[in-house]
């Protein structure tokens, strides 16, 4: 991670001081890092003595974050025009307003500050931003902002931020020799009371039987391409109808696929509707899957990205494989 410039911290602190109310929002279909970063920003707002509203379009598909669902709303608190002029929008774990999803309300003309760590992120027009693609999680950026602006985190916040950091680092599995700062962040959170064993159990336990059956179907669908360096699997609408969406475990699926000898990248495509699909990409080493995601209007990190696009499995999968052939 890059060290914050003093000007960045000052700009963020000024943003907090200069507004009377805050909307705090992360990307749709939130994961643990998105939720943890949002709650971390809420803790900063509370420390500044500022009221706020946590927003999320959902859905809260992941079992490990469902306990936080009651804290979030998909409908913005109504504010008068005078109140809106004193309101700030804090966006975490994404930079594109469109990725916030279907929120009932209007984000237009709100003063905006973005905190993100995706490689494909860009600062929206007229917004202020802290974007660090070298940061392993948005939660790590929020932790460091809290420490710089407020001070050491307490036990409750440490547990929340540790959970977010572990979500996006795969419990340290995705870190490299360039990520010593992330380990220092984790160490400070553990010193504050975060329990690594509890966090791991929370991330990996409680999965439904049907989700394990679906995992087997995904492995059955898997096929190798590009001389075995790329493996692709998919989920049909019939699969979703049969096994449901509860307790999905994409992390285990990607781990299984990337553990195959000679595989450098893995792709999972789901038919969401008759005309739309979502896809996730994971890779090892220097295979930059964010470049692939960007070709289809998506984005993310070098080794972990995603996208949503119009199309069907039989046409979209060949198109994705063709793009991978350009870079592998």
Coordinates of N, CA, C and O in Angstrom, one line a residue, residues 129-283:
X129 N -11.0 11.7 -4.1 CA -10.8 10.3 -4.1 C -9.5 9.9 -3.4 O -8.5 10.7 -3.4
X130 N -9.6 8.8 -2.7 CA -8.4 8.1 -2.3 C -8.5 6.7 -2.9 O -9.3 5.9 -2.5
X131 N -7.7 6.4 -4.0 CA -7.7 5.2 -4.7 C -6.3 4.6 -4.7 O -5.4 5.3 -5.2
X132 N -6.2 3.4 -4.2 CA -4.9 2.8 -4.1 C -5.0 1.3 -4.6 O -5.4 0.5 -3.8
X133 N -4.6 1.1 -5.8 CA -4.7 -0.3 -6.4 C -3.8 -1.2 -5.8 O -3.9 -2.4 -5.9
X134 N -2.8 -0.7 -5.0 CA -1.9 -1.6 -4.3 C -2.4 -2.1 -3.0 O -1.8 -3.0 -2.3
X135 N -3.5 -1.5 -2.5 CA -4.1 -1.9 -1.2 C -4.8 -3.2 -1.4 O -5.6 -3.3 -2.4
X136 N -4.7 -4.1 -0.5 CA -5.3 -5.4 -0.7 C -6.8 -5.4 -0.4 O -7.5 -6.4 -0.8
X137 N -7.3 -4.4 0.3 CA -8.7 -4.3 0.6 C -9.1 -2.9 0.9 O -8.2 -2.1 1.4
X138 N -10.3 -2.5 0.6 CA -10.8 -1.2 1.0 C -10.8 -1.0 2.5 O -10.6 0.1 3.1
X139 N -11.0 -2.1 3.3 CA -11.0 -2.1 4.7 C -9.7 -1.6 5.2 O -9.6 -0.9 6.3
X140 N -8.6 -2.0 4.6 CA -7.3 -1.5 5.0 C -7.1 0.0 4.9 O -6.5 0.6 5.7
X141 N -7.6 0.5 3.8 CA -7.6 2.0 3.6 C -8.4 2.7 4.6 O -8.0 3.7 5.2
X142 N -9.6 2.2 4.9 CA -10.4 2.8 5.9 C -9.8 2.7 7.3 O -9.8 3.6 8.1
X143 N -9.2 1.5 7.6 CA -8.5 1.4 8.9 C -7.4 2.5 9.0 O -7.3 3.1 10.1
X144 N -6.6 2.7 8.0 CA -5.5 3.7 8.1 C -6.1 5.1 8.2 O -5.5 5.9 8.9
X145 N -7.2 5.4 7.5 CA -7.8 6.7 7.7 C -8.3 6.9 9.1 O -8.2 8.0 9.6
X146 N -8.9 5.9 9.7 CA -9.4 6.0 11.0 C -8.2 6.2 12.0 O -8.3 7.1 12.8
X147 N -7.2 5.5 11.8 CA -6.0 5.7 12.7 C -5.4 7.0 12.5 O -4.9 7.6 13.5
X148 N -5.4 7.6 11.3 CA -4.8 8.9 11.1 C -5.7 10.0 11.6 O -5.2 11.0 12.1
X149 N -7.0 9.8 11.4 CA -8.0 10.9 11.8 C -8.5 10.8 13.2 O -8.8 11.9 13.8
X150 N -8.6 9.6 13.7 CA -9.2 9.4 15.0 C -8.3 8.8 16.0 O -8.1 9.3 17.2
X151 N -7.6 7.8 15.7 CA -6.6 7.1 16.6 C -6.8 5.6 16.5 O -7.4 5.1 15.6
X152 N -6.3 4.8 17.5 CA -6.4 3.4 17.4 C -7.8 2.9 17.4 O -8.7 3.5 18.1
X153 N -8.1 1.8 16.8 CA -9.4 1.3 16.7 C -9.7 0.5 18.0 O -8.8 0.0 18.6
X154 N -11.0 0.4 18.3 CA -11.4 -0.4 19.5 C -11.6 -1.9 19.0 O -11.5 -2.2 17.8
X155 N -12.0 -2.7 20.0 CA -12.1 -4.2 19.7 C -13.2 -4.4 18.6 O -13.0 -5.2 17.7
X156 N -14.4 -3.8 18.8 CA -15.5 -4.0 17.9 C -15.1 -3.7 16.5 O -15.3 -4.4 15.5
X157 N -14.5 -2.5 16.3 CA -14.1 -2.1 14.9 C -13.0 -2.9 14.4 O -13.0 -3.2 13.2
X158 N -12.1 -3.3 15.3 CA -11.0 -4.2 14.8 C -11.5 -5.5 14.2 O -11.0 -6.0 13.2
X159 N -12.5 -6.1 14.9 CA -13.1 -7.3 14.4 C -13.8 -7.1 13.0 O -13.6 -8.0 12.1
X160 N -14.4 -6.0 12.9 CA -15.1 -5.7 11.6 C -14.1 -5.5 10.5 O -14.2 -6.1 9.4
X161 N -13.1 -4.7 10.7 CA -12.1 -4.4 9.7 C -11.2 -5.6 9.4 O -10.8 -5.8 8.2
X162 N -10.9 -6.4 10.4 CA -10.1 -7.6 10.1 C -10.9 -8.6 9.2 O -10.3 -9.2 8.3
X163 N -12.2 -8.7 9.5 CA -13.0 -9.5 8.6 C -13.0 -9.1 7.2 O -12.9 -9.9 6.2
X164 N -13.1 -7.8 7.0 CA -13.0 -7.2 5.6 C -11.6 -7.5 4.9 O -11.6 -7.9 3.8
X165 N -10.6 -7.3 5.7 CA -9.2 -7.5 5.2 C -9.1 -9.0 4.8 O -8.5 -9.3 3.8
X166 N -9.5 -9.9 5.7 CA -9.4 -11.3 5.4 C -10.2 -11.8 4.2 O -9.9 -12.6 3.4
X167 N -11.4 -11.1 4.0 CA -12.2 -11.5 2.9 C -11.5 -11.2 1.5 O -11.5 -12.1 0.7
X168 N -10.9 -10.1 1.4 CA -10.3 -9.7 0.1 C -8.9 -10.3 -0.1 O -8.3 -10.3 -1.2
X169 N -8.3 -10.7 1.0 CA -6.9 -11.4 0.9 C -7.0 -12.9 0.9 O -6.0 -13.5 0.8
X170 N -8.2 -13.4 1.0 CA -8.3 -14.9 1.1 C -7.6 -15.4 2.3 O -7.0 -16.5 2.2
X171 N -7.7 -14.7 3.4 CA -7.0 -15.0 4.6 C -5.5 -15.1 4.3 O -4.9 -16.1 4.6
X172 N -5.0 -14.0 3.7 CA -3.6 -13.8 3.4 C -3.1 -14.6 2.2 O -2.0 -14.4 1.7
X173 N -3.9 -15.5 1.6 CA -3.5 -16.3 0.5 C -3.1 -15.5 -0.8 O -2.3 -15.9 -1.6
X174 N -3.7 -14.3 -0.9 CA -3.5 -13.5 -2.1 C -2.4 -12.5 -2.0 O -2.1 -11.7 -2.9
X175 N -1.8 -12.4 -0.8 CA -0.8 -11.4 -0.6 C 0.6 -11.9 -1.2 O 0.8 -13.1 -1.4
X176 N 1.4 -10.9 -1.5 CA 2.7 -11.2 -2.0 C 3.8 -10.5 -1.1 O 3.5 -10.0 -0.1
X177 N 5.0 -10.6 -1.6 CA 6.1 -10.0 -0.9 C 6.1 -8.5 -0.8 O 6.9 -7.8 -0.2
X178 N 5.1 -7.9 -1.6 CA 5.0 -6.5 -1.6 C 3.9 -6.0 -0.5 O 3.6 -4.8 -0.5
X179 N 3.3 -6.9 0.2 CA 2.2 -6.6 1.1 C 2.5 -6.6 2.6 O 1.6 -6.9 3.4
X180 N 3.7 -6.2 2.9 CA 4.1 -6.2 4.4 C 3.2 -5.2 5.1 O 2.8 -5.5 6.3
X181 N 2.8 -4.1 4.5 CA 1.9 -3.1 5.1 C 0.6 -3.7 5.5 O 0.0 -3.4 6.6
X182 N 0.1 -4.6 4.7 CA -1.2 -5.3 5.0 C -1.1 -6.2 6.2 O -2.0 -6.2 7.0
X183 N 0.1 -6.8 6.4 CA 0.3 -7.7 7.5 C 0.4 -6.8 8.8 O 0.0 -7.2 9.9
X184 N 1.0 -5.6 8.6 CA 1.1 -4.7 9.8 C -0.3 -4.2 10.2 O -0.6 -4.1 11.4
X185 N -1.1 -4.0 9.2 CA -2.5 -3.6 9.5 C -3.2 -4.7 10.2 O -3.9 -4.4 11.2
X186 N -3.0 -5.9 9.8 CA -3.7 -7.1 10.4 C -3.2 -7.2 11.9 O -3.9 -7.5 12.8
X187 N -1.9 -7.0 12.0 CA -1.3 -7.2 13.4 C -1.9 -6.2 14.3 O -2.2 -6.5 15.5
X188 N -2.1 -4.9 13.9 CA -2.7 -3.9 14.7 C -4.1 -4.3 15.1 O -4.5 -4.0 16.2
X189 N -4.8 -4.8 14.2 CA -6.2 -5.2 14.4 C -6.3 -6.4 15.4 O -7.1 -6.4 16.3
X190 N -5.4 -7.3 15.3 CA -5.3 -8.5 16.2 C -4.9 -7.9 17.6 O -5.5 -8.4 18.7
X191 N -4.0 -7.0 17.7 CA -3.6 -6.4 19.0 C -4.8 -5.7 19.6 O -4.9 -5.7 20.9
X192 N -5.7 -5.2 18.8 CA -6.9 -4.5 19.3 C -8.0 -5.4 19.7 O -9.0 -5.0 20.3
X193 N -7.8 -6.7 19.4 CA -8.8 -7.7 19.9 C -9.4 -8.5 18.8 O -10.3 -9.4 19.1
X194 N -9.1 -8.4 17.5 CA -9.6 -9.2 16.5 C -9.1 -10.6 16.6 O -7.9 -10.8 16.9
X195 N -9.9 -11.7 16.5 CA -9.5 -13.0 16.6 C -9.5 -13.7 15.3 O -10.5 -14.0 14.7
X196 N -8.3 -14.1 14.8 CA -8.2 -14.7 13.4 C -8.9 -16.0 13.3 O -9.6 -16.2 12.3
X197 N -8.9 -16.8 14.3 CA -9.6 -18.1 14.2 C -11.1 -17.9 14.1 O -11.8 -18.5 13.3
X198 N -11.7 -16.9 14.9 CA -13.1 -16.6 14.8 C -13.5 -16.1 13.4 O -14.5 -16.4 12.9
X199 N -12.6 -15.2 12.9 CA -12.9 -14.7 11.6 C -12.8 -15.7 10.5 O -13.7 -15.8 9.6
X200 N -11.9 -16.7 10.6 CA -11.8 -17.8 9.6 C -13.1 -18.6 9.7 O -13.7 -19.0 8.6
X201 N -13.5 -19.0 10.9 CA -14.7 -19.8 11.0 C -15.9 -19.1 10.5 O -16.8 -19.8 9.9
X202 N -16.0 -17.9 10.7 CA -17.1 -17.1 10.2 C -17.1 -17.1 8.7 O -18.2 -17.1 8.0
X203 N -16.0 -17.0 8.1 CA -15.9 -16.9 6.6 C -16.2 -18.3 5.9 O -16.7 -18.3 4.8
X204 N -15.9 -19.4 6.6 CA -15.9 -20.7 6.0 C -17.0 -21.6 6.4 O -17.2 -22.6 5.8
X205 N -17.7 -21.2 7.5 CA -18.7 -22.1 8.1 C -20.1 -21.7 7.7 O -20.4 -20.7 7.1
X206 N -21.1 -22.6 8.0 CA -22.5 -22.3 7.8 C -23.0 -22.4 6.4 O -24.1 -22.0 6.1
X207 N -22.3 -23.1 5.6 CA -22.7 -23.3 4.2 C -23.9 -24.3 4.1 O -23.9 -25.3 4.9
X208 N -24.8 -24.1 3.2 CA -25.9 -25.0 3.0 C -25.5 -26.3 2.2 O -24.5 -26.2 1.5
X209 N -26.2 -27.3 2.5 CA -26.0 -28.6 1.7 C -26.1 -28.4 0.2 O -25.3 -28.9 -0.6
X210 N -27.1 -27.6 -0.2 CA -27.4 -27.4 -1.6 C -26.2 -26.6 -2.3 O -25.9 -26.8 -3.4
X211 N -25.6 -25.7 -1.5 CA -24.4 -25.0 -2.0 C -23.2 -25.9 -2.3 O -22.5 -25.7 -3.3
X212 N -23.1 -27.0 -1.5 CA -22.0 -28.0 -1.7 C -22.3 -28.8 -3.0 O -21.4 -29.1 -3.7
X213 N -23.6 -29.1 -3.2 CA -24.0 -29.8 -4.4 C -23.8 -29.0 -5.6 O -23.3 -29.5 -6.6
X214 N -24.1 -27.7 -5.5 CA -23.9 -26.8 -6.6 C -22.4 -26.7 -7.0 O -22.0 -26.6 -8.1
X215 N -21.6 -26.7 -5.9 CA -20.1 -26.6 -6.2 C -19.7 -27.8 -7.0 O -18.9 -27.7 -7.9
X216 N -20.3 -29.0 -6.7 CA -19.9 -30.2 -7.5 C -20.4 -30.0 -9.0 O -19.7 -30.5 -9.9
X217 N -21.5 -29.4 -9.2 CA -22.0 -29.2 -10.6 C -21.1 -28.2 -11.3 O -20.7 -28.5 -12.5
X218 N -20.6 -27.2 -10.6 CA -19.7 -26.3 -11.3 C -18.4 -27.0 -11.7 O -17.8 -26.7 -12.7
X219 N -17.9 -27.8 -10.8 CA -16.7 -28.6 -11.2 C -16.9 -29.5 -12.3 O -16.0 -29.7 -13.2
X220 N -18.1 -30.1 -12.4 CA -18.5 -31.0 -13.5 C -18.5 -30.2 -14.8 O -18.1 -30.8 -15.9
X221 N -19.0 -29.0 -14.8 CA -19.1 -28.2 -16.0 C -17.7 -27.6 -16.5 O -17.6 -27.2 -17.6
X222 N -16.7 -27.7 -15.6 CA -15.4 -27.1 -15.9 C -14.7 -27.7 -17.1 O -14.7 -28.9 -17.3
X223 N -14.2 -26.8 -18.0 CA -13.4 -27.3 -19.2 C -12.1 -26.5 -19.3 O -12.1 -25.3 -19.0
X224 N -11.1 -27.1 -19.8 CA -9.8 -26.4 -20.0 C -9.7 -25.9 -21.4 O -10.1 -26.5 -22.3
X225 N -9.0 -24.8 -21.5 CA -8.7 -24.1 -22.8 C -7.3 -23.6 -22.8 O -6.6 -23.5 -21.8
X226 N -6.9 -23.1 -24.0 CA -5.5 -22.5 -24.1 C -4.4 -23.4 -23.6 O -3.6 -23.0 -22.7
X227 N -4.4 -24.6 -24.0 CA -3.4 -25.6 -23.6 C -3.4 -25.9 -22.1 O -2.4 -26.1 -21.5
X228 N -4.6 -25.8 -21.6 CA -4.8 -26.1 -20.1 C -4.5 -25.0 -19.2 O -4.5 -25.2 -18.0
X229 N -4.1 -23.8 -19.7 CA -3.8 -22.7 -18.8 C -5.0 -22.0 -18.3 O -5.0 -21.2 -17.3
X230 N -6.1 -22.1 -19.0 CA -7.4 -21.4 -18.6 C -8.4 -22.5 -18.4 O -8.6 -23.4 -19.2
X231 N -9.2 -22.4 -17.3 CA -10.3 -23.3 -17.0 C -11.6 -22.4 -16.9 O -11.5 -21.4 -16.2
X232 N -12.6 -22.9 -17.5 CA -13.9 -22.1 -17.5 C -15.0 -23.0 -17.0 O -15.1 -24.2 -17.5
X233 N -15.9 -22.5 -16.2 CA -17.1 -23.2 -15.8 C -18.2 -22.2 -15.8 O -18.1 -21.0 -16.0
X234 N -19.5 -22.8 -15.6 CA -20.6 -21.9 -15.8 C -21.8 -22.5 -14.9 O -21.8 -23.6 -14.4
X235 N -22.8 -21.6 -14.7 CA -24.0 -22.0 -14.0 C -25.2 -21.6 -14.9 O -25.3 -20.4 -15.3
X236 N -26.1 -22.5 -15.2 CA -27.3 -22.2 -16.0 C -28.4 -21.7 -15.0 O -28.3 -21.8 -13.8
X237 N -29.4 -21.2 -15.6 CA -30.6 -20.7 -14.8 C -31.3 -21.9 -14.2 O -31.8 -21.8 -13.1
X238 N -31.2 -23.1 -14.9 CA -31.7 -24.3 -14.3 C -31.0 -24.7 -13.0 O -31.5 -25.2 -12.0
X239 N -29.6 -24.6 -13.1 CA -28.8 -24.9 -11.9 C -29.2 -24.0 -10.7 O -29.4 -24.5 -9.6
X240 N -29.4 -22.7 -11.0 CA -29.8 -21.8 -10.0 C -31.1 -22.1 -9.4 O -31.3 -22.1 -8.1
X241 N -32.1 -22.5 -10.2 CA -33.4 -22.8 -9.8 C -33.4 -24.1 -8.9 O -34.0 -24.2 -7.9
X242 N -32.5 -25.0 -9.3 CA -32.5 -26.3 -8.5 C -31.8 -26.2 -7.2 O -32.2 -26.7 -6.2
X243 N -30.7 -25.4 -7.2 CA -29.8 -25.4 -6.0 C -29.9 -24.1 -5.2 O -29.4 -24.0 -4.1
X244 N -30.6 -23.0 -5.8 CA -30.7 -21.8 -5.1 C -29.5 -20.9 -5.0 O -28.5 -21.3 -5.7
X245 N -29.6 -19.8 -4.3 CA -28.4 -18.9 -4.2 C -27.9 -18.8 -2.8 O -26.9 -18.0 -2.6
X246 N -28.4 -19.5 -1.9 CA -27.9 -19.4 -0.5 C -26.5 -20.0 -0.3 O -26.3 -21.1 -0.8
X247 N -25.7 -19.3 0.4 CA -24.4 -19.8 0.8 C -23.4 -20.1 -0.3 O -22.6 -21.0 -0.2
X248 N -23.5 -19.3 -1.4 CA -22.6 -19.6 -2.5 C -21.1 -19.5 -2.0 O -20.8 -18.7 -1.1
X249 N -20.2 -20.2 -2.6 CA -18.8 -20.2 -2.2 C -17.9 -20.2 -3.4 O -17.2 -21.1 -3.7
X250 N -17.9 -19.0 -4.0 CA -17.1 -18.8 -5.2 C -15.6 -18.9 -4.8 O -14.8 -19.4 -5.7
X251 N -15.2 -18.6 -3.6 CA -13.8 -18.6 -3.2 C -13.3 -20.1 -3.3 O -12.2 -20.4 -3.8
X252 N -14.1 -21.0 -2.8 CA -13.7 -22.4 -2.8 C -13.7 -22.9 -4.3 O -12.8 -23.7 -4.6
X253 N -14.6 -22.5 -5.1 CA -14.6 -22.9 -6.5 C -13.4 -22.4 -7.2 O -12.7 -23.2 -7.9
X254 N -13.0 -21.1 -7.0 CA -11.8 -20.6 -7.7 C -10.6 -21.3 -7.2 O -9.6 -21.6 -8.0
X255 N -10.5 -21.6 -5.9 CA -9.3 -22.2 -5.3 C -9.2 -23.6 -5.9 O -8.0 -24.0 -6.2
X256 N -10.3 -24.3 -6.1 CA -10.2 -25.7 -6.7 C -9.7 -25.6 -8.1 O -8.9 -26.4 -8.5
X257 N -10.2 -24.7 -8.9 CA -9.9 -24.6 -10.3 C -8.4 -24.1 -10.4 O -7.7 -24.7 -11.3
X258 N -8.0 -23.2 -9.6 CA -6.6 -22.7 -9.8 C -5.6 -23.6 -9.2 O -4.4 -23.5 -9.5
X259 N -6.0 -24.6 -8.5 CA -5.1 -25.6 -7.9 C -4.7 -26.7 -9.0 O -3.8 -27.5 -8.8
X260 N -5.4 -26.7 -10.1 CA -5.2 -27.7 -11.2 C -3.8 -27.4 -11.8 O -3.5 -26.2 -12.1
X261 N -3.0 -28.4 -12.1 CA -1.7 -28.2 -12.6 C -1.7 -27.4 -13.9 O -2.6 -27.7 -14.8
X262 N -0.9 -26.5 -14.0 CA -0.7 -25.6 -15.2 C -1.8 -24.5 -15.4 O -1.7 -23.7 -16.3
X263 N -2.8 -24.6 -14.6 CA -3.9 -23.5 -14.8 C -3.4 -22.2 -14.2 O -2.8 -22.1 -13.1
X264 N -3.5 -21.1 -15.0 CA -3.1 -19.8 -14.7 C -4.3 -18.9 -14.4 O -4.1 -17.8 -13.8
X265 N -5.5 -19.2 -15.0 CA -6.6 -18.4 -14.8 C -7.9 -19.2 -14.8 O -7.9 -20.3 -15.4
X266 N -8.9 -18.7 -14.0 CA -10.2 -19.4 -13.9 C -11.3 -18.5 -14.2 O -11.3 -17.3 -13.8
X267 N -12.4 -18.9 -14.9 CA -13.5 -18.1 -15.2 C -14.8 -18.8 -14.8 O -14.9 -20.0 -15.0
X268 N -15.7 -18.1 -14.1 CA -17.0 -18.6 -13.8 C -18.1 -17.7 -14.3 O -18.1 -16.5 -14.0
X269 N -19.0 -18.2 -15.2 CA -20.0 -17.4 -15.8 C -21.4 -17.9 -15.4 O -21.6 -19.1 -15.4
X270 N -22.3 -17.0 -15.0 CA -23.6 -17.4 -14.5 C -24.6 -16.7 -15.4 O -24.6 -15.5 -15.7
X271 N -25.6 -17.5 -16.0 CA -26.7 -17.0 -16.7 C -27.7 -16.4 -15.7 O -28.4 -17.2 -15.0
X272 N -27.8 -15.1 -15.6 CA -28.7 -14.5 -14.6 C -30.1 -14.4 -15.0 O -31.1 -14.7 -14.3
X273 N -30.3 -14.0 -16.3 CA -31.6 -13.9 -16.9 C -31.5 -14.5 -18.3 O -30.4 -14.9 -18.7
X274 N -32.6 -14.5 -19.1 CA -32.5 -15.0 -20.4 C -31.5 -14.2 -21.3 O -31.0 -14.7 -22.3
X275 N -31.3 -12.9 -20.9 CA -30.4 -12.1 -21.8 C -29.2 -11.5 -21.1 O -28.5 -10.7 -21.7
X276 N -28.9 -11.9 -19.8 CA -27.8 -11.3 -19.1 C -27.0 -12.3 -18.4 O -27.6 -13.3 -17.9
X277 N -25.7 -12.1 -18.2 CA -24.8 -13.0 -17.5 C -23.9 -12.1 -16.6 O -23.7 -11.0 -16.8
X278 N -23.5 -12.8 -15.5 CA -22.4 -12.2 -14.7 C -21.2 -13.2 -14.8 O -21.4 -14.4 -15.1
X279 N -20.0 -12.7 -14.6 CA -18.8 -13.5 -14.7 C -17.8 -13.0 -13.7 O -17.7 -11.8 -13.4
X280 N -17.0 -14.0 -13.1 CA -15.9 -13.7 -12.2 C -14.7 -14.3 -12.8 O -14.7 -15.4 -13.4
X281 N -13.5 -13.6 -12.6 CA -12.3 -14.0 -13.1 C -11.2 -14.1 -12.0 O -11.2 -13.1 -11.2
X282 N -10.4 -15.1 -11.9 CA -9.3 -15.2 -11.0 C -8.1 -15.7 -11.7 O -8.2 -16.4 -12.7
X283 N -6.9 -15.2 -11.2 CA -5.7 -15.6 -11.9 C -4.5 -15.7 -11.0 O -4.6 -15.3 -9.8

